[in-house]
Amino acid sequence: MTMLRRFAAVLILTALLQIGFPSYSAESAGQTSGLTSSKVLELANADMRSFYFPDRTGDYFPERTPLHGAYRQDLLNRKIAESSNEFEIVYGSDHGGTVFHNNRTISRYSGYTRNGDPVSSEGFPWDAGWGGTPIQSFNMIQNPWENRRLGIDRTIFDDYKSYDPDLRRYLKDGTFEAAIIAGLNAKFAGKRYREFMYNNQNSQFADRIVYAKNASPTKGGRWVDYVHVLQPPTALAWGSGRIYIQGSSGQTTYLGIPIAPFSLLGNDLAAAFESLPSGATEGKEIRVGVRISSSFKQEVTTDFEWRITKADGTSLTADADKLAFAGHAVARTGSLTIPAEGERMLYASFVMPDSGVRITFSVNKDGNRPSEKLLENNVIDSHPSIRLITPIRLGYDVLSKKVAFPLAYGADIAATLTLPSGDWTGNATGRLNVTKHETDLFRNFQVSNNPPVNEAATTIVRNPIVHSTIMRTDFGDDPIGRHWLNPADPGIPRDRSGTVAYDGNVSRSYQYTHCDYDEEGNCVEKTVSGKVSAPFDSGTDTRIFEVYSYNGRKVLPKQTFKETIEQNSRSSKLKKLFWESEPYGFNVIRWMHHVGENGKEYGWTPVDGQYERTFKQQAQAEVGWETERSMDEQYAQARTAAKKGSNRKALYDKAVFATDRELQKFDYPIKSGYYFNPAGTYTVRVQTVTFKPTPADTQDHKDLVDAVINSFRYETDLMYINGQRAAVNVRNEPLPARGSGFERKPGVLTAKNRKGVDDLELLTVFDRSRDPSRYTKKVDEIRHSQVRDNNDTHKYWNMVMEGYGESSTSESSSHYQYRECVKDGQRMYKITETTDVAFVINRDDHNVYTHANMSNGNYYVRVWLEDIDLSNERHAYRKLGSIKGLTKLDEIRVTVQGSMYDDLNN
């Protein structure tokens, strides 16, 4: 279990008993004397009924739970004995293994909540470590109770909002937002990881703050959008919840979130630094502000104290360090009056000494003036210090950085020669040696402003400037060499320290004259020569380098495309198909650069991306049917002639309709034995839009056109006679005899079965194979450019590359300077293909005779469309299922009354 999971098990229910809380009697006031464990349980249940379950008759917190047994009176009694006002209601017993921490053995869990969730033991450390990302910057999942993958049940307190005026006295907007922030402030704000660290795990983060006071989620929104509430807070009890965190590799962890009782939302004094510098050079004037905020409803007077020390613990002074105080109080310690629900600002200023500086500030430290329960935010500490050094950073897209820095942070490095006597006889000579310790960090190491010593001086000063190049590759990240570093948290840099040492000596010759006395005591002058030496100031100059790495995410947010068939009914002539196109992989690059000593960027370089990306887009098609010449139109001339009783044969071009007056009431009356020629012309337009890496004609379009063509049906149950005098249907299929006539057997013409009576072609399909002009194609290249900051890349590419709003990954560009471009030499095309197909019935207008023995009755001629099962296709649209056919594209009803023999006999 990770640290987050372990910590998430903490479901804190801490009864904070505060004197005079308005919703409770004196019996629930903040006196621990006289309290018993059963009384604590009673008060907790009273809280729940009062605020959330006014109609509840039973206790929210029972004395026993079925699974884990009785509540732990020993833990409550221990707190009562300590005169503590904080209680945890826990069931069961210690479990989950033990650790030895802070000189005692601690079980991981002290028991269970009423709902069976493990409760972490008080003081249990973060034994799985910490990645260095502050709580507010975790990649939290919004509205986790709506995320099916997490499989958690929504509680009535998720996304909670109350309009109860009593509750809104504490929850000003009706939500738990303020209570969550207060809980985070109380447990984590301003605290450093070292307070939670176990066995020095991730000790490089020991001095990092785990949560910034009053911080909101950096992803945007509010805490109530992310916190799954397990236990609501009350006036006297802590609530608890969880946030769910999406890891970079797809795993999900969770973290327990304390929700403060309403008592902590009321009376509180809080101190916070303002304008606290992280580092400064020696001699720089520093001004630090502290803001003291009060939530008391009345004016309060309290005590405060500054403590400002050097690294060795000695205090800064007004004389040595120009220490001074300003603002609403101008002393190091004293009293301060704060207005009701108001603020006060205090300032301290000083000149940066030759070491780091630590600042501690306290207000109402003991919580007695006025009475306060929450004291975690009363003392603030700048620990470890305001540093003298500042990391030199390589940003996410920096390959190398040329740096230049003065040794000794610009202070003079001096050597002072003292003349023993006499006079100097030459220049001072020597050298200040500057060497690097790390051979794989300071590349192209050079030193300027450090000439060899050869000057007539007694004090020799050097101010060397170190020049070097810091390479990304020396930190384990080599994207050009295709060896990418993928940190778990890109916000945490990989750091290294580099040390440059300096030392050296100077020397200078001198001479003097002195007396040597002879035997008679006379002075004999003698010149003596000598040389003196002196060392340069020696030391080491340590610099910290931080390299930030981000080389893309493996999986981009999934794009959602329509996958449906619109207007897919058996009455619609137009069908619209939408599907996700076939995936095509492509390579990307990102741009990286070098930085010169002047801070300017140069040498922009295209660098291969770590992951292949996949092009997908919205493909679509339309299938639209039309009746170009209906059967009504085709038979209109002959039908009109029959109505008029005309006997002009030329007028009966397609069929011979009965002229009998009594038969004119029927739409299409005929007598058997005459010709009734199949007729009609129908068209369909198939248009597809697909995306391909080549501009060639697509098989997707061809196969869809073929499937549409094969769905066409011309059907009739009229009975015909062929050249062999046999009774057949329109397909030339024999009809079984039945009495003096024949059984009905509908015949169907299709694109695959075009021939009918006497093997005549009664259905002709005009498509691209007969007429190439029936097919058209429009090809649009989906443009892209590898040129940096070039906007000539189509949004379709941006939808499937990282670093763009179109792919919901713009934060990769804004946070990590990571934006992908399509690598040159790759192509993608939007191909729009259109095919127009015509179905002509009996193109040559063959006379097709009905059988003279066709029985009287009603017959039909219908043009319709069969369903198209796309699942049998090999293309991406196969997932759409079936295109529903058309029940009726065209239809007429034919009435048979009598036969040609009736006319012959008359």
mmCIF file of N, CA and C in Angstrom, residues 688-791:
data_model
loop_
_atom_site.group_PDB
_atom_site.id
_atom_site.type_symbol
_atom_site.label_atom_id
_atom_site.label_comp_id
_atom_site.label_asym_id
_atom_site.label_seq_id
_atom_site.Cartn_x
_atom_site.Cartn_y
_atom_site.Cartn_z
ATOM 1 N N THR A 688 -18.628 9.324 -49.257
ATOM 2 C CA THR A 688 -17.851 8.996 -48.065
ATOM 3 C C THR A 688 -16.767 10.037 -47.844
ATOM 4 N N VAL A 689 -16.464 10.269 -46.576
ATOM 5 C CA VAL A 689 -15.340 11.125 -46.184
ATOM 6 C C VAL A 689 -14.449 10.283 -45.267
ATOM 7 N N THR A 690 -13.257 9.960 -45.748
ATOM 8 C CA THR A 690 -12.316 9.148 -44.988
ATOM 9 C C THR A 690 -10.972 9.853 -44.922
ATOM 10 N N PHE A 691 -10.096 9.306 -44.085
ATOM 11 C CA PHE A 691 -8.776 9.899 -43.871
ATOM 12 C C PHE A 691 -7.729 8.819 -44.086
ATOM 13 N N LYS A 692 -6.819 9.089 -45.016
ATOM 14 C CA LYS A 692 -5.834 8.090 -45.419
ATOM 15 C C LYS A 692 -4.460 8.743 -45.587
ATOM 16 N N PRO A 693 -3.401 7.934 -45.423
ATOM 17 C CA PRO A 693 -2.049 8.481 -45.616
ATOM 18 C C PRO A 693 -1.641 8.575 -47.085
ATOM 19 N N THR A 694 -2.477 8.088 -48.004
ATOM 20 C CA THR A 694 -2.224 8.230 -49.443
ATOM 21 C C THR A 694 -3.492 8.764 -50.096
ATOM 22 N N PRO A 695 -3.352 9.446 -51.245
ATOM 23 C CA PRO A 695 -4.533 10.041 -51.886
ATOM 24 C C PRO A 695 -5.277 9.087 -52.811
ATOM 25 N N ALA A 696 -4.952 7.808 -52.819
ATOM 26 C CA ALA A 696 -5.556 6.862 -53.753
ATOM 27 C C ALA A 696 -7.038 6.650 -53.455
ATOM 28 N N ASP A 697 -7.756 6.112 -54.459
ATOM 29 C CA ASP A 697 -9.155 5.731 -54.254
ATOM 30 C C ASP A 697 -9.217 4.753 -53.091
ATOM 31 N N THR A 698 -10.244 4.860 -52.285
ATOM 32 C CA THR A 698 -10.316 4.033 -51.082
ATOM 33 C C THR A 698 -11.198 2.807 -51.294
ATOM 34 N N GLN A 699 -10.741 1.723 -50.704
ATOM 35 C CA GLN A 699 -11.545 0.503 -50.722
ATOM 36 C C GLN A 699 -12.775 0.665 -49.833
ATOM 37 N N ASP A 700 -12.675 1.530 -48.829
ATOM 38 C CA ASP A 700 -13.817 1.788 -47.951
ATOM 39 C C ASP A 700 -15.018 2.245 -48.767
ATOM 40 N N HIS A 701 -14.759 3.192 -49.684
ATOM 41 C CA HIS A 701 -15.850 3.719 -50.499
ATOM 42 C C HIS A 701 -16.373 2.657 -51.453
ATOM 43 N N LYS A 702 -15.473 1.980 -52.119
ATOM 44 C CA LYS A 702 -15.889 0.974 -53.105
ATOM 45 C C LYS A 702 -16.751 -0.104 -52.464
ATOM 46 N N ASP A 703 -16.311 -0.604 -51.302
ATOM 47 C CA ASP A 703 -17.052 -1.688 -50.668
ATOM 48 C C ASP A 703 -18.416 -1.219 -50.174
ATOM 49 N N LEU A 704 -18.492 0.027 -49.698
ATOM 50 C CA LEU A 704 -19.798 0.533 -49.264
ATOM 51 C C LEU A 704 -20.732 0.694 -50.454
ATOM 52 N N VAL A 705 -20.205 1.204 -51.583
ATOM 53 C CA VAL A 705 -21.024 1.334 -52.787
ATOM 54 C C VAL A 705 -21.537 -0.036 -53.228
ATOM 55 N N ASP A 706 -20.656 -1.030 -53.230
ATOM 56 C CA ASP A 706 -21.079 -2.373 -53.632
ATOM 57 C C ASP A 706 -22.176 -2.902 -52.718
ATOM 58 N N ALA A 707 -22.022 -2.672 -51.412
ATOM 59 C CA ALA A 707 -23.035 -3.153 -50.477
ATOM 60 C C ALA A 707 -24.369 -2.451 -50.703
ATOM 61 N N VAL A 708 -24.320 -1.151 -51.012
ATOM 62 C CA VAL A 708 -25.554 -0.409 -51.281
ATOM 63 C C VAL A 708 -26.208 -0.930 -52.552
ATOM 64 N N ILE A 709 -25.408 -1.147 -53.597
ATOM 65 C CA ILE A 709 -25.954 -1.672 -54.854
ATOM 66 C C ILE A 709 -26.642 -3.008 -54.619
ATOM 67 N N ASN A 710 -26.025 -3.845 -53.818
ATOM 68 C CA ASN A 710 -26.576 -5.185 -53.596
ATOM 69 C C ASN A 710 -27.823 -5.184 -52.724
ATOM 70 N N SER A 711 -28.150 -4.013 -52.136
ATOM 71 C CA SER A 711 -29.361 -3.960 -51.308
ATOM 72 C C SER A 711 -30.619 -3.668 -52.127
ATOM 73 N N PHE A 712 -30.471 -3.340 -53.411
ATOM 74 C CA PHE A 712 -31.621 -2.959 -54.249
ATOM 75 C C PHE A 712 -32.477 -4.189 -54.578
ATOM 76 N N ARG A 713 -33.805 -4.024 -54.491
ATOM 77 C CA ARG A 713 -34.753 -5.095 -54.809
ATOM 78 C C ARG A 713 -35.897 -4.551 -55.667
ATOM 79 N N TYR A 714 -36.151 -5.283 -56.818
ATOM 80 C CA TYR A 714 -37.373 -5.071 -57.619
ATOM 81 C C TYR A 714 -38.172 -6.351 -57.503
ATOM 82 N N GLU A 715 -39.387 -6.265 -56.957
ATOM 83 C CA GLU A 715 -40.153 -7.468 -56.642
ATOM 84 C C GLU A 715 -41.591 -7.347 -57.140
ATOM 85 N N THR A 716 -42.112 -8.447 -57.687
ATOM 86 C CA THR A 716 -43.528 -8.500 -58.083
ATOM 87 C C THR A 716 -44.010 -9.937 -58.013
ATOM 88 N N ASP A 717 -45.328 -10.106 -57.767
ATOM 89 C CA ASP A 717 -45.910 -11.448 -57.790
ATOM 90 C C ASP A 717 -46.756 -11.675 -59.030
ATOM 91 N N LEU A 718 -46.629 -10.773 -60.047
ATOM 92 C CA LEU A 718 -47.309 -11.001 -61.323
ATOM 93 C C LEU A 718 -46.770 -12.282 -61.959
ATOM 94 N N MET A 719 -47.676 -12.959 -62.742
ATOM 95 C CA MET A 719 -47.311 -14.215 -63.394
ATOM 96 C C MET A 719 -47.090 -13.968 -64.874
ATOM 97 N N TYR A 720 -45.939 -14.419 -65.385
ATOM 98 C CA TYR A 720 -45.566 -14.199 -66.779
ATOM 99 C C TYR A 720 -45.499 -15.547 -67.512
ATOM 100 N N ILE A 721 -45.392 -15.432 -68.856
ATOM 101 C CA ILE A 721 -45.209 -16.620 -69.697
ATOM 102 C C ILE A 721 -43.936 -16.426 -70.498
ATOM 103 N N ASN A 722 -43.085 -17.471 -70.533
ATOM 104 C CA ASN A 722 -41.841 -17.334 -71.290
ATOM 105 C C ASN A 722 -41.945 -17.969 -72.662
ATOM 106 N N GLY A 723 -40.844 -17.988 -73.380
ATOM 107 C CA GLY A 723 -40.849 -18.498 -74.752
ATOM 108 C C GLY A 723 -41.160 -19.975 -74.844
ATOM 109 N N GLN A 724 -41.020 -20.684 -73.751
ATOM 110 C CA GLN A 724 -41.336 -22.112 -73.745
ATOM 111 C C GLN A 724 -42.781 -22.359 -73.295
ATOM 112 N N ARG A 725 -43.554 -21.259 -73.251
ATOM 113 C CA ARG A 725 -44.966 -21.299 -72.895
ATOM 114 C C ARG A 725 -45.162 -21.704 -71.433
ATOM 115 N N ALA A 726 -44.120 -21.585 -70.614
ATOM 116 C CA ALA A 726 -44.207 -21.954 -69.204
ATOM 117 C C ALA A 726 -44.596 -20.740 -68.373
ATOM 118 N N ALA A 727 -45.368 -20.997 -67.326
ATOM 119 C CA ALA A 727 -45.731 -19.940 -66.384
ATOM 120 C C ALA A 727 -44.541 -19.697 -65.452
ATOM 121 N N VAL A 728 -44.080 -18.442 -65.395
ATOM 122 C CA VAL A 728 -42.912 -18.091 -64.589
ATOM 123 C C VAL A 728 -43.172 -16.770 -63.868
ATOM 124 N N ASN A 729 -42.366 -16.508 -62.853
ATOM 125 C CA ASN A 729 -42.409 -15.172 -62.263
ATOM 126 C C ASN A 729 -41.422 -14.280 -62.999
ATOM 127 N N VAL A 730 -41.241 -13.061 -62.534
ATOM 128 C CA VAL A 730 -40.413 -12.110 -63.267
ATOM 129 C C VAL A 730 -38.961 -12.571 -63.338
ATOM 130 N N ARG A 731 -38.531 -13.445 -62.403
ATOM 131 C CA ARG A 731 -37.178 -13.982 -62.418
ATOM 132 C C ARG A 731 -37.045 -15.188 -63.346
ATOM 133 N N ASN A 732 -38.111 -15.538 -64.031
ATOM 134 C CA ASN A 732 -38.129 -16.705 -64.920
ATOM 135 C C ASN A 732 -38.104 -17.999 -64.124
ATOM 136 N N GLU A 733 -38.587 -17.951 -62.878
ATOM 137 C CA GLU A 733 -38.677 -19.138 -62.058
ATOM 138 C C GLU A 733 -40.034 -19.785 -62.281
ATOM 139 N N PRO A 734 -40.096 -21.086 -62.528
ATOM 140 C CA PRO A 734 -41.365 -21.763 -62.816
ATOM 141 C C PRO A 734 -42.339 -21.615 -61.660
ATOM 142 N N LEU A 735 -43.637 -21.520 -62.041
ATOM 143 C CA LEU A 735 -44.695 -21.420 -61.041
ATOM 144 C C LEU A 735 -45.437 -22.744 -60.976
ATOM 145 N N PRO A 736 -45.608 -23.308 -59.815
ATOM 146 C CA PRO A 736 -46.338 -24.569 -59.691
ATOM 147 C C PRO A 736 -47.810 -24.394 -60.085
ATOM 148 N N ALA A 737 -48.346 -25.408 -60.743
ATOM 149 C CA ALA A 737 -49.768 -25.366 -61.137
ATOM 150 C C ALA A 737 -50.640 -25.494 -59.903
ATOM 151 N N ARG A 738 -51.779 -24.823 -59.993
ATOM 152 C CA ARG A 738 -52.751 -24.900 -58.892
ATOM 153 C C ARG A 738 -54.134 -24.762 -59.500
ATOM 154 N N GLY A 739 -54.859 -25.879 -59.580
ATOM 155 C CA GLY A 739 -56.151 -25.866 -60.237
ATOM 156 C C GLY A 739 -55.992 -25.510 -61.702
ATOM 157 N N SER A 740 -56.803 -24.546 -62.147
ATOM 158 C CA SER A 740 -56.695 -24.078 -63.534
ATOM 159 C C SER A 740 -55.651 -22.978 -63.674
ATOM 160 N N GLY A 741 -55.068 -22.602 -62.556
ATOM 161 C CA GLY A 741 -54.068 -21.530 -62.594
ATOM 162 C C GLY A 741 -52.753 -21.962 -61.985
ATOM 163 N N PHE A 742 -52.097 -21.018 -61.282
ATOM 164 C CA PHE A 742 -50.770 -21.276 -60.745
ATOM 165 C C PHE A 742 -50.633 -20.632 -59.348
ATOM 166 N N GLU A 743 -49.739 -21.199 -58.577
ATOM 167 C CA GLU A 743 -49.451 -20.608 -57.257
ATOM 168 C C GLU A 743 -48.631 -19.332 -57.427
ATOM 169 N N ARG A 744 -48.875 -18.422 -56.527
ATOM 170 C CA ARG A 744 -48.087 -17.185 -56.551
ATOM 171 C C ARG A 744 -46.695 -17.445 -55.956
ATOM 172 N N LYS A 745 -45.709 -16.906 -56.623
ATOM 173 C CA LYS A 745 -44.328 -16.986 -56.140
ATOM 174 C C LYS A 745 -43.613 -15.699 -56.559
ATOM 175 N N PRO A 746 -43.502 -14.736 -55.656
ATOM 176 C CA PRO A 746 -42.901 -13.457 -56.038
ATOM 177 C C PRO A 746 -41.504 -13.653 -56.616
ATOM 178 N N GLY A 747 -41.188 -12.865 -57.620
ATOM 179 C CA GLY A 747 -39.858 -12.844 -58.198
ATOM 180 C C GLY A 747 -39.145 -11.557 -57.826
ATOM 181 N N VAL A 748 -37.846 -11.672 -57.571
ATOM 182 C CA VAL A 748 -37.066 -10.511 -57.125
ATOM 183 C C VAL A 748 -35.855 -10.343 -58.018
ATOM 184 N N LEU A 749 -35.703 -9.114 -58.566
ATOM 185 C CA LEU A 749 -34.519 -8.777 -59.341
ATOM 186 C C LEU A 749 -33.543 -8.021 -58.435
ATOM 187 N N THR A 750 -32.246 -8.397 -58.506
ATOM 188 C CA THR A 750 -31.204 -7.718 -57.729
ATOM 189 C C THR A 750 -30.015 -7.474 -58.631
ATOM 190 N N ALA A 751 -29.026 -6.757 -58.095
ATOM 191 C CA ALA A 751 -27.824 -6.489 -58.881
ATOM 192 C C ALA A 751 -27.089 -7.776 -59.212
ATOM 193 N N LYS A 752 -27.218 -8.770 -58.336
ATOM 194 C CA LYS A 752 -26.572 -10.053 -58.599
ATOM 195 C C LYS A 752 -27.450 -10.979 -59.440
ATOM 196 N N ASN A 753 -28.749 -10.688 -59.527
ATOM 197 C CA ASN A 753 -29.700 -11.489 -60.311
ATOM 198 C C ASN A 753 -30.535 -10.534 -61.165
ATOM 199 N N ARG A 754 -29.923 -10.088 -62.259
ATOM 200 C CA ARG A 754 -30.524 -9.031 -63.074
ATOM 201 C C ARG A 754 -31.442 -9.559 -64.176
ATOM 202 N N LYS A 755 -31.294 -10.838 -64.513
ATOM 203 C CA LYS A 755 -32.039 -11.368 -65.651
ATOM 204 C C LYS A 755 -33.367 -11.951 -65.201
ATOM 205 N N GLY A 756 -34.355 -11.839 -66.123
ATOM 206 C CA GLY A 756 -35.682 -12.290 -65.779
ATOM 207 C C GLY A 756 -36.274 -13.200 -66.836
ATOM 208 N N VAL A 757 -37.522 -12.932 -67.204
ATOM 209 C CA VAL A 757 -38.262 -13.762 -68.176
ATOM 210 C C VAL A 757 -37.456 -13.898 -69.455
ATOM 211 N N ASP A 758 -37.360 -15.152 -69.932
ATOM 212 C CA ASP A 758 -36.628 -15.472 -71.157
ATOM 213 C C ASP A 758 -35.172 -15.014 -71.083
ATOM 214 N N ASP A 759 -34.631 -14.955 -69.860
ATOM 215 C CA ASP A 759 -33.225 -14.588 -69.657
ATOM 216 C C ASP A 759 -32.910 -13.185 -70.161
ATOM 217 N N LEU A 760 -33.934 -12.323 -70.157
ATOM 218 C CA LEU A 760 -33.735 -10.929 -70.544
ATOM 219 C C LEU A 760 -33.156 -10.137 -69.366
ATOM 220 N N GLU A 761 -32.276 -9.170 -69.697
ATOM 221 C CA GLU A 761 -31.753 -8.301 -68.625
ATOM 222 C C GLU A 761 -32.824 -7.276 -68.290
ATOM 223 N N LEU A 762 -33.487 -7.503 -67.166
ATOM 224 C CA LEU A 762 -34.569 -6.619 -66.748
ATOM 225 C C LEU A 762 -34.113 -5.593 -65.710
ATOM 226 N N LEU A 763 -32.888 -5.738 -65.194
ATOM 227 C CA LEU A 763 -32.324 -4.740 -64.265
ATOM 228 C C LEU A 763 -30.916 -4.408 -64.729
ATOM 229 N N THR A 764 -30.684 -3.136 -65.006
ATOM 230 C CA THR A 764 -29.368 -2.669 -65.433
ATOM 231 C C THR A 764 -28.847 -1.678 -64.407
ATOM 232 N N VAL A 765 -27.621 -1.921 -63.952
ATOM 233 C CA VAL A 765 -27.007 -1.043 -62.962
ATOM 234 C C VAL A 765 -25.957 -0.189 -63.669
ATOM 235 N N PHE A 766 -26.145 1.128 -63.580
ATOM 236 C CA PHE A 766 -25.176 2.070 -64.147
ATOM 237 C C PHE A 766 -24.341 2.627 -62.998
ATOM 238 N N ASP A 767 -23.095 2.182 -62.936
ATOM 239 C CA ASP A 767 -22.193 2.672 -61.900
ATOM 240 C C ASP A 767 -20.865 3.063 -62.527
ATOM 241 N N ARG A 768 -19.847 3.168 -61.705
ATOM 242 C CA ARG A 768 -18.545 3.624 -62.182
ATOM 243 C C ARG A 768 -17.968 2.696 -63.249
ATOM 244 N N SER A 769 -18.280 1.416 -63.150
ATOM 245 C CA SER A 769 -17.718 0.472 -64.119
ATOM 246 C C SER A 769 -18.272 0.708 -65.526
ATOM 247 N N ARG A 770 -19.490 1.225 -65.627
ATOM 248 C CA ARG A 770 -20.082 1.530 -66.932
ATOM 249 C C ARG A 770 -19.789 2.955 -67.366
ATOM 250 N N ASP A 771 -19.701 3.825 -66.386
ATOM 251 C CA ASP A 771 -19.518 5.235 -66.705
ATOM 252 C C ASP A 771 -18.605 5.866 -65.658
ATOM 253 N N PRO A 772 -17.303 6.051 -65.972
ATOM 254 C CA PRO A 772 -16.357 6.592 -64.975
ATOM 255 C C PRO A 772 -16.766 7.944 -64.417
ATOM 256 N N SER A 773 -17.573 8.713 -65.161
ATOM 257 C CA SER A 773 -17.961 10.040 -64.671
ATOM 258 C C SER A 773 -18.900 9.959 -63.475
ATOM 259 N N ARG A 774 -19.426 8.777 -63.194
ATOM 260 C CA ARG A 774 -20.311 8.632 -62.039
ATOM 261 C C ARG A 774 -19.529 8.623 -60.720
ATOM 262 N N TYR A 775 -18.223 8.618 -60.776
ATOM 263 C CA TYR A 775 -17.380 8.646 -59.583
ATOM 264 C C TYR A 775 -16.550 9.923 -59.574
ATOM 265 N N THR A 776 -16.557 10.628 -58.486
ATOM 266 C CA THR A 776 -15.716 11.818 -58.337
ATOM 267 C C THR A 776 -14.977 11.719 -56.996
ATOM 268 N N LYS A 777 -13.847 12.383 -56.952
ATOM 269 C CA LYS A 777 -13.029 12.354 -55.736
ATOM 270 C C LYS A 777 -12.410 13.716 -55.504
ATOM 271 N N LYS A 778 -12.486 14.167 -54.249
ATOM 272 C CA LYS A 778 -11.862 15.421 -53.842
ATOM 273 C C LYS A 778 -10.874 15.087 -52.715
ATOM 274 N N VAL A 779 -9.620 15.479 -52.922
ATOM 275 C CA VAL A 779 -8.562 15.162 -51.964
ATOM 276 C C VAL A 779 -8.050 16.456 -51.350
ATOM 277 N N ASP A 780 -8.096 16.532 -50.016
ATOM 278 C CA ASP A 780 -7.559 17.680 -49.287
ATOM 279 C C ASP A 780 -6.471 17.176 -48.346
ATOM 280 N N GLU A 781 -5.256 17.661 -48.533
ATOM 281 C CA GLU A 781 -4.198 17.260 -47.616
ATOM 282 C C GLU A 781 -4.407 17.940 -46.270
ATOM 283 N N ILE A 782 -4.277 17.177 -45.206
ATOM 284 C CA ILE A 782 -4.350 17.736 -43.855
ATOM 285 C C ILE A 782 -2.971 18.333 -43.562
ATOM 286 N N ARG A 783 -2.893 19.623 -43.688
ATOM 287 C CA ARG A 783 -1.586 20.295 -43.672
ATOM 288 C C ARG A 783 -0.941 20.221 -42.287
ATOM 289 N N HIS A 784 0.356 20.265 -42.295
ATOM 290 C CA HIS A 784 1.109 20.382 -41.049
ATOM 291 C C HIS A 784 2.462 20.987 -41.359
ATOM 292 N N SER A 785 3.081 21.505 -40.333
ATOM 293 C CA SER A 785 4.394 22.119 -40.483
ATOM 294 C C SER A 785 5.235 21.791 -39.269
ATOM 295 N N GLN A 786 6.484 21.481 -39.507
ATOM 296 C CA GLN A 786 7.411 21.217 -38.419
ATOM 297 C C GLN A 786 8.063 22.504 -37.922
ATOM 298 N N VAL A 787 7.828 23.596 -38.616
ATOM 299 C CA VAL A 787 8.457 24.859 -38.256
ATOM 300 C C VAL A 787 7.969 25.289 -36.866
ATOM 301 N N ARG A 788 8.892 25.708 -36.023
ATOM 302 C CA ARG A 788 8.547 26.101 -34.665
ATOM 303 C C ARG A 788 7.618 27.309 -34.657
ATOM 304 N N ASP A 789 6.619 27.248 -33.800
ATOM 305 C CA ASP A 789 5.643 28.323 -33.644
ATOM 306 C C ASP A 789 4.917 28.644 -34.945
ATOM 307 N N ASN A 790 4.885 27.684 -35.862
ATOM 308 C CA ASN A 790 4.145 27.881 -37.107
ATOM 309 C C ASN A 790 2.720 27.412 -36.876
ATOM 310 N N ASN A 791 1.765 28.269 -37.235
ATOM 311 C CA ASN A 791 0.363 27.938 -37.021
ATOM 312 C C ASN A 791 -0.261 27.238 -38.218
#
